């Protein structure tokens, strides 16, 4: 079987598929998509709520319908499904595991588009045994839409991100009673209006409230929730859906040679998605857990174009230029990109940031004392905040680029 490619794309979700499309449109041949699931499509393939497609086709579409559309332009690109990339190595080497056993492939460029995971129950340190009926929103979608199974009859949703409300809709459509929606934050992490759905479906919403205990040994028998005054309430439920609190799928990065944030595992990548080894790029939700499907698709197109350009350039290429790290206050959890590549042709860039707790204020980007951006933002954890049109033309390797909220 063939071992060498121009570009290997790891992950056939929206970001990987878009990168493949952009490469194909730019005339790059000899591509390979690798996907660990049995079909391409990533998370939207498991979703049947109509919140996809607005940026790509200007109309709301169900996740699975949208995926069928975006698969069309890349259907001729070789795709290896049921194949997991288990490591990446310098020189564009990609080690894979499939029914054929272990193999090593190599490419001139590798694009990593491995997406995100939700934080499961064990990582949230919630007391109780390990009864059946505790799952994430992603697992709920797979139960209902792919396997046509109901994971319970009375479910509590934990979280108030957009994905929490899509879980609410999924429960309702499947005939499962949503018992309550519980979140530790004082207000919804998604837009305030999103709670309207809960009110319309007559689902009680508890903010400023945390899950203190899950009852039951074989099967969930209830759940204790505790509000900020310490008052505890027992909810009668047989299943719990933990939603959101996304973490990038960084397993490959953590054990690779690529420079990454030691705390989180996020790779250091520039405004074109290029990592510390110029043969590797990162794109999609793994670079900023987690944005919407269409947004990741648009980014995939950009990164695909950047890779096509890098392949055209002979040495020395722009990806050999030095990078400038972006520093930020502790309340800013991350910035995508994590570094700025100097000396390119782009005049401006956009930074996509996340905060660790709710905060309103002016977000300021500075190069030393000089302000490059200042704008008021109301920042909620898990919500993307875009700092647009930041002028990067004057940056040099002596610059100090920082983001703060004042
Ligand atoms: C439960 C849930 C509900 C969501 N609902 C919405 C919504 O309603 N609307 C919306 O716009 N967005 C929604 N999103 C977000 C949307 O799904 C993402 O924005 C989008 O899927 C990100 O695309 P991606 O390509 O970066 O990642 P993914 O879609 O996660 O694709 C990554 C792919 O990489 C594969 N992969 C990972 N590791 C490996 C490996 N080592 N080897 C091989 N393959 C690998 C995975 O199997 C997966 O197919 C939701 C997300 C979740 C989790």
Short mmCIF file of C-alpha atoms and ligand atoms in Angstrom, two decimals:
data_model
loop_
_atom_site.label_atom_id
_atom_site.label_comp_id
_atom_site.label_asym_id
_atom_site.label_seq_id
_atom_site.Cartn_x
_atom_site.Cartn_y
_atom_site.Cartn_z
CA UNK A 1 0.00 0.00 0.00
CA UNK A 2 1.13 3.55 -0.77
CA UNK A 3 3.23 5.17 1.97
CA UNK A 4 4.23 8.64 0.70
CA UNK A 5 1.92 11.60 0.16
CA UNK A 6 2.13 15.31 -0.49
CA UNK A 7 -0.25 16.09 2.39
CA UNK A 8 -1.76 13.87 5.06
CA UNK A 9 -4.75 15.24 6.96
CA UNK A 10 -5.46 13.68 10.34
CA UNK A 11 -9.18 13.88 11.14
CA UNK A 12 -12.01 14.05 8.59
CA UNK A 13 -14.27 16.46 10.48
CA UNK A 14 -15.28 19.85 9.04
CA UNK A 15 -11.79 21.37 9.50
CA UNK A 16 -9.93 18.47 7.89
CA UNK A 17 -12.45 18.19 5.03
CA UNK A 18 -12.21 21.93 4.34
CA UNK A 19 -8.40 21.81 4.31
CA UNK A 20 -8.61 18.90 1.84
CA UNK A 21 -10.97 20.89 -0.35
CA UNK A 22 -8.74 23.99 -0.39
CA UNK A 23 -5.70 21.88 -1.27
CA UNK A 24 -7.58 20.18 -4.09
CA UNK A 25 -8.86 23.53 -5.39
CA UNK A 26 -5.28 24.83 -5.37
CA UNK A 27 -4.26 21.91 -7.58
CA UNK A 28 -2.37 19.95 -4.91
CA UNK A 29 -2.58 16.24 -5.64
CA UNK A 30 -1.57 13.19 -3.69
CA UNK A 31 -3.58 13.85 -0.54
CA UNK A 32 -4.73 11.43 2.13
CA UNK A 33 -7.42 11.89 4.78
CA UNK A 34 -7.19 9.65 7.86
CA UNK A 35 -10.21 9.12 10.11
CA UNK A 36 -10.50 6.87 13.16
CA UNK A 37 -14.29 6.51 12.85
CA UNK A 38 -15.97 4.32 10.24
CA UNK A 39 -17.09 7.36 8.21
CA UNK A 40 -15.86 10.88 7.55
CA UNK A 41 -17.75 13.83 9.02
CA UNK A 42 -16.54 14.36 12.59
CA UNK A 43 -18.99 15.50 15.25
CA UNK A 44 -21.66 17.05 12.94
CA UNK A 45 -22.31 13.61 11.42
CA UNK A 46 -23.79 12.69 14.82
CA UNK A 47 -25.96 15.83 15.06
CA UNK A 48 -29.47 16.26 13.72
CA UNK A 49 -30.25 19.75 14.90
CA UNK A 50 -30.31 22.53 12.29
CA UNK A 51 -27.48 24.76 13.52
CA UNK A 52 -24.95 24.08 10.77
CA UNK A 53 -24.41 25.51 7.28
CA UNK A 54 -25.08 29.22 7.81
CA UNK A 55 -21.61 30.37 6.74
CA UNK A 56 -21.08 27.72 4.08
CA UNK A 57 -24.53 27.49 2.45
CA UNK A 58 -26.31 30.51 4.04
CA UNK A 59 -29.11 28.41 5.48
CA UNK A 60 -29.57 26.32 8.60
CA UNK A 61 -28.96 22.62 8.02
CA UNK A 62 -28.90 19.52 10.18
CA UNK A 63 -25.35 18.39 11.01
CA UNK A 64 -25.62 15.13 9.07
CA UNK A 65 -27.12 16.87 5.99
CA UNK A 66 -24.42 19.55 6.09
CA UNK A 67 -21.70 16.92 6.23
CA UNK A 68 -23.10 15.15 3.14
CA UNK A 69 -22.85 18.50 1.27
CA UNK A 70 -19.29 19.28 2.35
CA UNK A 71 -18.15 15.74 1.56
CA UNK A 72 -19.17 16.15 -2.12
CA UNK A 73 -16.21 18.28 -3.28
CA UNK A 74 -13.67 15.95 -1.62
CA UNK A 75 -15.21 12.61 -2.48
CA UNK A 76 -12.36 11.69 -4.81
CA UNK A 77 -9.65 12.32 -2.23
CA UNK A 78 -8.40 9.02 -0.73
CA UNK A 79 -9.80 8.47 2.75
CA UNK A 80 -8.70 5.81 5.22
CA UNK A 81 -11.41 5.25 7.80
CA UNK A 82 -11.22 3.02 10.91
CA UNK A 83 -7.62 4.17 11.08
CA UNK A 84 -6.13 5.94 14.08
CA UNK A 85 -2.98 8.01 13.97
CA UNK A 86 -1.02 6.96 17.02
CA UNK A 87 2.03 9.20 16.67
CA UNK A 88 3.63 11.90 14.56
CA UNK A 89 7.37 12.33 14.16
CA UNK A 90 9.87 14.78 12.61
CA UNK A 91 10.20 14.40 8.86
CA UNK A 92 6.43 14.29 8.30
CA UNK A 93 6.14 10.72 9.61
CA UNK A 94 2.71 9.52 10.69
CA UNK A 95 2.27 6.18 12.47
CA UNK A 96 -1.15 4.61 12.04
CA UNK A 97 -3.05 1.69 13.48
CA UNK A 98 -5.86 -0.10 11.63
CA UNK A 99 -7.08 -3.62 10.83
CA UNK A 100 -3.96 -3.89 8.66
CA UNK A 101 -1.80 -3.50 11.79
CA UNK A 102 0.74 -0.77 12.38
CA UNK A 103 2.09 1.22 9.44
CA UNK A 104 4.19 4.33 8.93
CA UNK A 105 3.28 6.91 6.31
CA UNK A 106 5.12 10.07 5.33
CA UNK A 107 4.07 13.39 3.85
CA UNK A 108 5.65 16.71 2.93
CA UNK A 109 3.05 18.41 5.13
CA UNK A 110 0.73 17.01 7.81
CA UNK A 111 -2.43 18.79 8.92
CA UNK A 112 -3.73 17.88 12.39
CA UNK A 113 -7.50 18.38 12.66
CA UNK A 114 -8.41 16.08 15.53
CA UNK A 115 -11.20 18.16 17.13
CA UNK A 116 -12.27 18.21 20.77
CA UNK A 117 -13.71 16.15 23.61
CA UNK A 118 -16.15 17.24 26.27
CA UNK A 119 -14.96 16.99 29.88
CA UNK A 120 -16.44 13.72 31.17
CA UNK A 121 -17.78 13.10 34.68
CA UNK A 122 -14.56 11.66 36.17
CA UNK A 123 -12.55 14.78 35.28
CA UNK A 124 -15.17 16.97 37.01
CA UNK A 125 -14.48 15.29 40.38
CA UNK A 126 -18.12 14.66 41.34
CA UNK A 127 -18.83 12.37 44.26
CA UNK A 128 -20.76 9.11 43.90
CA UNK A 129 -20.24 5.65 42.44
CA UNK A 130 -20.09 4.85 38.74
CA UNK A 131 -23.69 4.02 37.81
CA UNK A 132 -24.87 3.64 34.22
CA UNK A 133 -26.61 6.63 32.69
CA UNK A 134 -23.86 9.25 32.93
CA UNK A 135 -22.76 10.55 29.53
CA UNK A 136 -21.65 13.58 27.52
CA UNK A 137 -23.73 15.49 24.96
CA UNK A 138 -21.62 13.96 22.19
CA UNK A 139 -22.39 10.44 23.45
CA UNK A 140 -26.08 11.38 23.76
CA UNK A 141 -26.18 12.43 20.08
CA UNK A 142 -24.58 9.13 19.09
CA UNK A 143 -27.03 7.11 21.20
CA UNK A 144 -30.08 8.86 19.76
CA UNK A 145 -29.14 9.61 16.17
CA UNK A 146 -26.67 6.89 15.20
CA UNK A 147 -27.83 3.94 17.31
CA UNK A 148 -31.50 4.90 17.82
CA UNK A 149 -31.21 4.12 21.53
CA UNK A 150 -32.48 6.04 24.54
CA UNK A 151 -29.91 6.32 27.33
CA UNK A 152 -32.66 7.02 29.92
CA UNK A 153 -36.10 8.48 30.45
CA UNK A 154 -35.45 11.41 32.79
CA UNK A 155 -32.21 13.31 32.24
CA UNK A 156 -30.53 16.27 33.91
CA UNK A 157 -28.30 18.42 31.72
CA UNK A 158 -25.19 19.91 33.29
CA UNK A 159 -23.89 23.07 31.58
CA UNK A 160 -25.34 26.03 29.70
CA UNK A 161 -23.18 26.24 26.59
CA UNK A 162 -24.74 26.08 23.12
CA UNK A 163 -24.11 22.34 23.12
CA UNK A 164 -26.15 22.07 26.37
CA UNK A 165 -29.18 23.52 24.62
CA UNK A 166 -28.66 21.25 21.63
CA UNK A 167 -28.64 18.34 24.14
CA UNK A 168 -31.92 19.69 25.55
CA UNK A 169 -33.43 19.70 22.07
CA UNK A 170 -32.13 16.18 21.38
CA UNK A 171 -33.72 14.85 24.60
CA UNK A 172 -37.01 16.53 23.81
CA UNK A 173 -37.07 15.19 20.23
CA UNK A 174 -36.27 11.68 21.49
CA UNK A 175 -39.13 11.74 24.00
CA UNK A 176 -36.80 11.82 27.04
CA UNK A 177 -37.91 14.13 29.84
CA UNK A 178 -35.35 16.88 30.55
CA UNK A 179 -35.67 17.16 34.35
CA UNK A 180 -33.53 20.28 34.78
CA UNK A 181 -30.58 22.23 33.44
CA UNK A 182 -27.91 22.98 36.03
CA UNK A 183 -24.93 25.29 35.73
CA UNK A 184 -22.34 26.67 38.15
CA UNK A 185 -22.21 30.04 36.38
CA UNK A 186 -24.48 32.94 37.35
CA UNK A 187 -25.89 33.20 33.81
CA UNK A 188 -25.90 31.06 30.67
CA UNK A 189 -22.52 30.56 29.08
CA UNK A 190 -24.30 30.59 25.71
CA UNK A 191 -26.37 33.66 24.82
CA UNK A 192 -29.01 34.74 27.34
CA UNK A 193 -31.76 34.04 24.80
CA UNK A 194 -30.77 30.38 24.67
CA UNK A 195 -32.50 29.79 28.03
CA UNK A 196 -35.76 30.63 26.23
CA UNK A 197 -35.72 27.10 24.85
CA UNK A 198 -35.61 25.69 28.39
CA UNK A 199 -38.45 27.98 29.46
CA UNK A 200 -40.53 27.05 26.41
CA UNK A 201 -40.03 23.35 27.19
CA UNK A 202 -40.83 24.09 30.88
CA UNK A 203 -37.46 22.80 32.03
CA UNK A 204 -36.29 24.31 35.37
CA UNK A 205 -32.93 26.07 35.07
CA UNK A 206 -30.61 26.30 38.11
CA UNK A 207 -27.74 28.79 37.79
CA UNK A 208 -25.08 29.34 40.48
CA UNK A 209 -25.56 25.66 41.25
CA UNK A 210 -23.17 22.72 41.12
CA UNK A 211 -23.65 18.98 40.99
CA UNK A 212 -22.65 17.70 44.43
CA UNK A 213 -23.43 13.98 44.20
CA UNK A 214 -24.70 11.37 41.75
CA UNK A 215 -26.88 8.76 43.48
CA UNK A 216 -27.18 5.09 42.52
CA UNK A 217 -24.79 2.18 42.17
CA UNK A 218 -26.00 0.17 39.14
CA UNK A 219 -28.01 2.91 37.45
CA UNK A 220 -28.39 6.65 38.16
CA UNK A 221 -31.18 7.08 40.74
CA UNK A 222 -30.95 10.80 41.33
CA UNK A 223 -28.64 13.73 41.66
CA UNK A 224 -27.89 16.25 44.41
CA UNK A 225 -27.34 19.86 43.39
CA UNK A 226 -26.08 22.56 45.74
CA UNK A 227 -26.59 26.30 45.23
CA UNK A 228 -24.21 29.11 46.20
CA UNK A 229 -25.86 29.39 49.65
CA UNK A 230 -25.09 25.73 50.33
CA UNK A 231 -28.71 24.60 49.98
CA UNK A 232 -28.94 21.09 48.48
CA UNK A 233 -31.79 19.74 46.38
CA UNK A 234 -32.32 16.11 45.25
CA UNK A 235 -33.38 15.74 41.58
CA UNK A 236 -35.18 12.58 40.53
CA UNK A 237 -33.48 11.39 37.33
CA UNK A 238 -32.08 8.25 35.70
CA UNK A 239 -29.42 9.86 33.53
CA UNK A 240 -27.05 12.83 33.60
CA UNK A 241 -25.69 14.59 30.52
CA UNK A 242 -22.45 16.50 31.11
CA UNK A 243 -22.13 19.03 28.32
CA UNK A 244 -19.29 21.15 26.99
CA UNK A 245 -16.16 22.25 28.89
CA UNK A 246 -14.37 21.22 25.73
CA UNK A 247 -10.76 20.10 25.71
CA UNK A 248 -8.75 19.75 22.51
CA UNK A 249 -7.85 16.28 21.32
CA UNK A 250 -4.15 16.84 22.05
CA UNK A 251 -3.00 13.28 22.68
CA UNK A 252 -0.88 13.21 19.52
CA UNK A 253 0.67 16.59 20.29
CA UNK A 254 1.54 15.76 23.92
CA UNK A 255 3.84 12.94 22.98
CA UNK A 256 5.22 14.56 19.83
CA UNK A 257 8.22 16.79 19.14
CA UNK A 258 5.94 19.79 18.48
CA UNK A 259 6.18 22.68 20.94
CA UNK A 260 3.07 22.92 23.05
CA UNK A 261 1.65 24.47 26.19
CA UNK A 262 2.85 22.20 28.98
CA UNK A 263 -0.34 22.68 31.03
CA UNK A 264 -2.92 22.00 28.34
CA UNK A 265 -1.13 20.31 25.46
CA UNK A 266 -2.27 22.93 22.94
CA UNK A 267 0.29 23.20 20.14
CA UNK A 268 2.04 26.50 19.48
CA UNK A 269 0.86 27.47 16.02
CA UNK A 270 0.97 30.68 14.00
CA UNK A 271 -1.70 32.65 12.15
CA UNK A 272 -1.53 30.18 9.24
CA UNK A 273 -1.86 27.14 11.49
CA UNK A 274 1.84 26.24 11.13
CA UNK A 275 3.33 24.51 14.20
CA UNK A 276 6.90 24.67 15.56
CA UNK A 277 7.95 22.11 12.92
CA UNK A 278 6.99 23.66 9.58
CA UNK A 279 5.92 20.27 8.21
CA UNK A 280 2.98 20.18 10.65
CA UNK A 281 -0.15 22.34 10.78
CA UNK A 282 -3.03 22.44 13.27
CA UNK A 283 -6.59 23.53 12.54
CA UNK A 284 -10.20 23.40 13.73
CA UNK A 285 -11.52 22.91 17.19
CA UNK A 286 -8.37 21.36 18.59
CA UNK A 287 -6.76 24.80 18.29
CA UNK A 288 -9.55 26.61 20.18
CA UNK A 289 -11.96 24.32 22.02
CA UNK A 290 -14.67 24.83 20.83
CA UNK A 291 -16.17 26.85 18.00
CA UNK A 292 -19.05 26.06 15.68
CA UNK A 293 -18.81 23.68 12.75
CA UNK A 294 -19.02 26.37 10.04
CA UNK A 295 -16.32 28.42 11.71
CA UNK A 296 -13.99 25.42 11.76
CA UNK A 297 -14.80 24.77 8.11
CA UNK A 298 -13.80 28.35 7.15
CA UNK A 299 -10.54 27.95 9.06
CA UNK A 300 -9.86 24.63 7.37
CA UNK A 301 -10.13 26.39 3.99
CA UNK A 302 -7.61 29.04 5.12
CA UNK A 303 -5.12 26.52 6.45
CA UNK A 304 -5.50 24.34 3.33
CA UNK A 305 -4.63 27.41 1.20
CA UNK A 306 -1.64 28.23 3.43
CA UNK A 307 -0.32 24.68 3.06
CA UNK A 308 -0.80 24.79 -0.72
CA UNK A 309 1.21 28.03 -0.80
CA UNK A 310 3.96 26.62 1.43
CA UNK A 311 4.29 23.65 -0.91
CA UNK A 312 4.73 25.96 -3.92
CA UNK A 313 7.49 27.99 -2.29
CA UNK A 314 10.95 26.57 -2.47
CA UNK A 315 13.52 27.25 0.30
CA UNK A 316 13.64 29.62 2.10
CA UNK A 317 9.89 29.74 2.86
CA UNK A 318 7.88 32.09 5.02
CA UNK A 319 7.39 29.27 7.51
CA UNK A 320 11.12 29.52 8.34
CA UNK A 321 10.67 33.10 9.65
CA UNK A 322 10.86 33.64 13.43
CA UNK A 323 7.73 33.71 15.56
CA UNK A 324 6.64 36.07 18.32
CA UNK A 325 4.91 34.55 21.35
CA UNK A 326 1.65 36.13 22.55
CA UNK A 327 1.60 36.75 26.29
CA UNK A 328 -1.62 37.18 28.22
CA UNK A 329 -3.05 37.65 31.71
CA UNK A 330 -4.00 34.51 33.65
CA UNK A 331 -7.71 35.21 33.19
CA UNK A 332 -7.16 34.73 29.44
CA UNK A 333 -7.02 30.98 29.08
CA UNK A 334 -5.73 30.86 25.52
CA UNK A 335 -5.20 32.72 22.30
CA UNK A 336 -5.43 31.25 18.82
CA UNK A 337 -3.01 31.62 17.16
CA UNK A 338 -0.55 31.17 20.01
CA UNK A 339 2.33 32.88 18.17
CA UNK A 340 2.64 35.35 15.28
CA UNK A 341 4.91 34.48 12.37
CA UNK A 342 6.93 37.58 11.43
CA UNK A 343 7.89 38.91 8.04
CA UNK A 344 4.92 37.62 6.06
CA UNK A 345 2.74 39.53 3.67
CA UNK A 346 -0.33 39.79 5.93
CA UNK A 347 -0.92 43.24 7.33
CA UNK A 348 -3.45 42.29 9.97
CA UNK A 349 -4.49 39.27 11.95
CA UNK A 350 -7.36 38.13 14.18
CA UNK A 351 -6.89 36.62 17.63
CA UNK A 352 -9.48 34.20 19.00
CA UNK A 353 -9.33 34.20 22.82
CA UNK A 354 -11.06 32.45 25.74
CA UNK A 355 -11.35 33.52 29.38
CA UNK A 356 -11.45 31.32 32.47
CA UNK A 357 -14.28 33.20 34.27
CA UNK A 358 -16.97 35.71 33.30
CA UNK A 359 -15.54 39.21 32.89
CA UNK A 360 -16.55 42.45 31.15
CA UNK A 361 -13.98 45.03 30.19
CA UNK A 362 -11.79 46.43 27.49
CA UNK A 363 -9.60 43.86 25.83
CA UNK A 364 -6.30 45.48 24.90
CA UNK A 365 -3.55 44.11 22.65
CA UNK A 366 -0.19 45.87 22.97
CA UNK A 367 3.20 45.71 21.40
CA UNK A 368 5.19 47.02 24.37
CA UNK A 369 3.50 50.37 25.21
CA UNK A 370 1.87 50.71 21.82
CA UNK A 371 -1.83 49.80 21.58
CA UNK A 372 -2.76 47.65 18.60
CA UNK A 373 -6.35 46.89 19.68
CA UNK A 374 -8.80 48.10 22.33
CA UNK A 375 -12.44 47.16 22.48
CA UNK A 376 -15.05 46.39 25.16
CA UNK A 377 -16.13 42.75 25.25
CA UNK A 378 -18.39 40.84 27.56
CA UNK A 379 -16.44 37.62 27.98
CA UNK A 380 -17.91 34.34 29.13
CA UNK A 381 -15.86 31.16 29.59
CA UNK A 382 -16.15 28.76 26.63
CA UNK A 383 -17.41 31.59 24.38
CA UNK A 384 -15.15 32.75 21.58
CA UNK A 385 -14.00 36.36 21.61
CA UNK A 386 -12.56 37.60 18.33
CA UNK A 387 -10.06 40.46 18.35
CA UNK A 388 -10.15 41.51 14.70
CA UNK A 389 -7.90 43.54 12.41
CA UNK A 390 -4.81 43.71 14.60
CA UNK A 391 -2.08 45.47 12.68
CA UNK A 392 1.02 43.25 12.66
CA UNK A 393 3.12 45.08 10.08
CA UNK A 394 5.45 46.74 12.62
CA UNK A 395 6.15 43.67 14.72
CA UNK A 396 9.76 42.54 14.94
CA UNK A 397 11.52 39.86 16.98
CA UNK A 398 12.14 42.57 19.64
CA UNK A 399 8.41 43.22 20.07
CA UNK A 400 6.46 42.04 23.12
CA UNK A 401 2.90 41.19 22.20
CA UNK A 402 0.46 40.99 25.10
CA UNK A 403 -3.30 40.75 25.68
CA UNK A 404 -4.99 42.08 28.82
CA UNK A 405 -8.49 42.87 30.03
CA UNK A 406 -8.83 46.26 31.76
C1 LIG B 1 -21.86 17.30 21.19
C2 LIG B 1 -21.52 18.41 20.26
C3 LIG B 1 -22.52 19.15 19.66
C4 LIG B 1 -22.23 20.19 18.79
N1 LIG B 1 -23.24 20.91 18.23
C5 LIG B 1 -22.95 21.89 17.34
C6 LIG B 1 -23.96 22.60 16.69
O1 LIG B 1 -25.13 22.40 16.98
N2 LIG B 1 -23.62 23.52 15.74
C7 LIG B 1 -22.32 23.77 15.43
O2 LIG B 1 -22.05 24.58 14.55
N3 LIG B 1 -21.32 23.12 16.04
C8 LIG B 1 -21.62 22.18 16.99
N4 LIG B 1 -20.61 21.51 17.60
C9 LIG B 1 -19.23 21.88 17.26
C10 LIG B 1 -18.83 21.25 15.94
O3 LIG B 1 -19.13 19.90 15.96
C11 LIG B 1 -17.38 21.49 15.74
O4 LIG B 1 -17.19 22.86 15.57
C12 LIG B 1 -16.78 20.79 14.54
O5 LIG B 1 -17.14 19.46 14.49
C13 LIG B 1 -15.28 20.96 14.62
O6 LIG B 1 -14.70 20.37 13.51
P1 LIG B 1 -13.26 19.69 13.59
O7 LIG B 1 -13.01 19.16 12.24
O8 LIG B 1 -12.31 20.64 14.19
O9 LIG B 1 -13.42 18.52 14.68
P2 LIG B 1 -14.33 17.20 14.74
O10 LIG B 1 -15.65 17.39 14.11
O11 LIG B 1 -14.29 16.77 16.15
O12 LIG B 1 -13.51 16.18 13.83
C14 LIG B 1 -12.28 15.65 14.25
C15 LIG B 1 -12.11 14.29 13.61
O13 LIG B 1 -10.81 13.81 13.88
C16 LIG B 1 -10.90 12.41 14.15
N5 LIG B 1 -9.73 12.04 14.93
C17 LIG B 1 -9.36 12.50 16.16
N6 LIG B 1 -8.21 11.96 16.55
C18 LIG B 1 -7.81 11.13 15.56
C19 LIG B 1 -6.67 10.29 15.36
N7 LIG B 1 -5.70 10.20 16.27
N8 LIG B 1 -6.59 9.57 14.22
C20 LIG B 1 -7.57 9.67 13.26
N9 LIG B 1 -8.66 10.45 13.39
C21 LIG B 1 -8.77 11.18 14.52
C22 LIG B 1 -12.20 12.28 14.92
O14 LIG B 1 -12.70 10.96 14.87
C23 LIG B 1 -13.09 13.27 14.18
O15 LIG B 1 -13.81 12.68 13.14
C24 LIG B 1 -20.89 20.48 18.50
C25 LIG B 1 -19.86 19.74 19.10
C26 LIG B 1 -20.17 18.71 19.97
C27 LIG B 1 -19.04 17.92 20.60
#
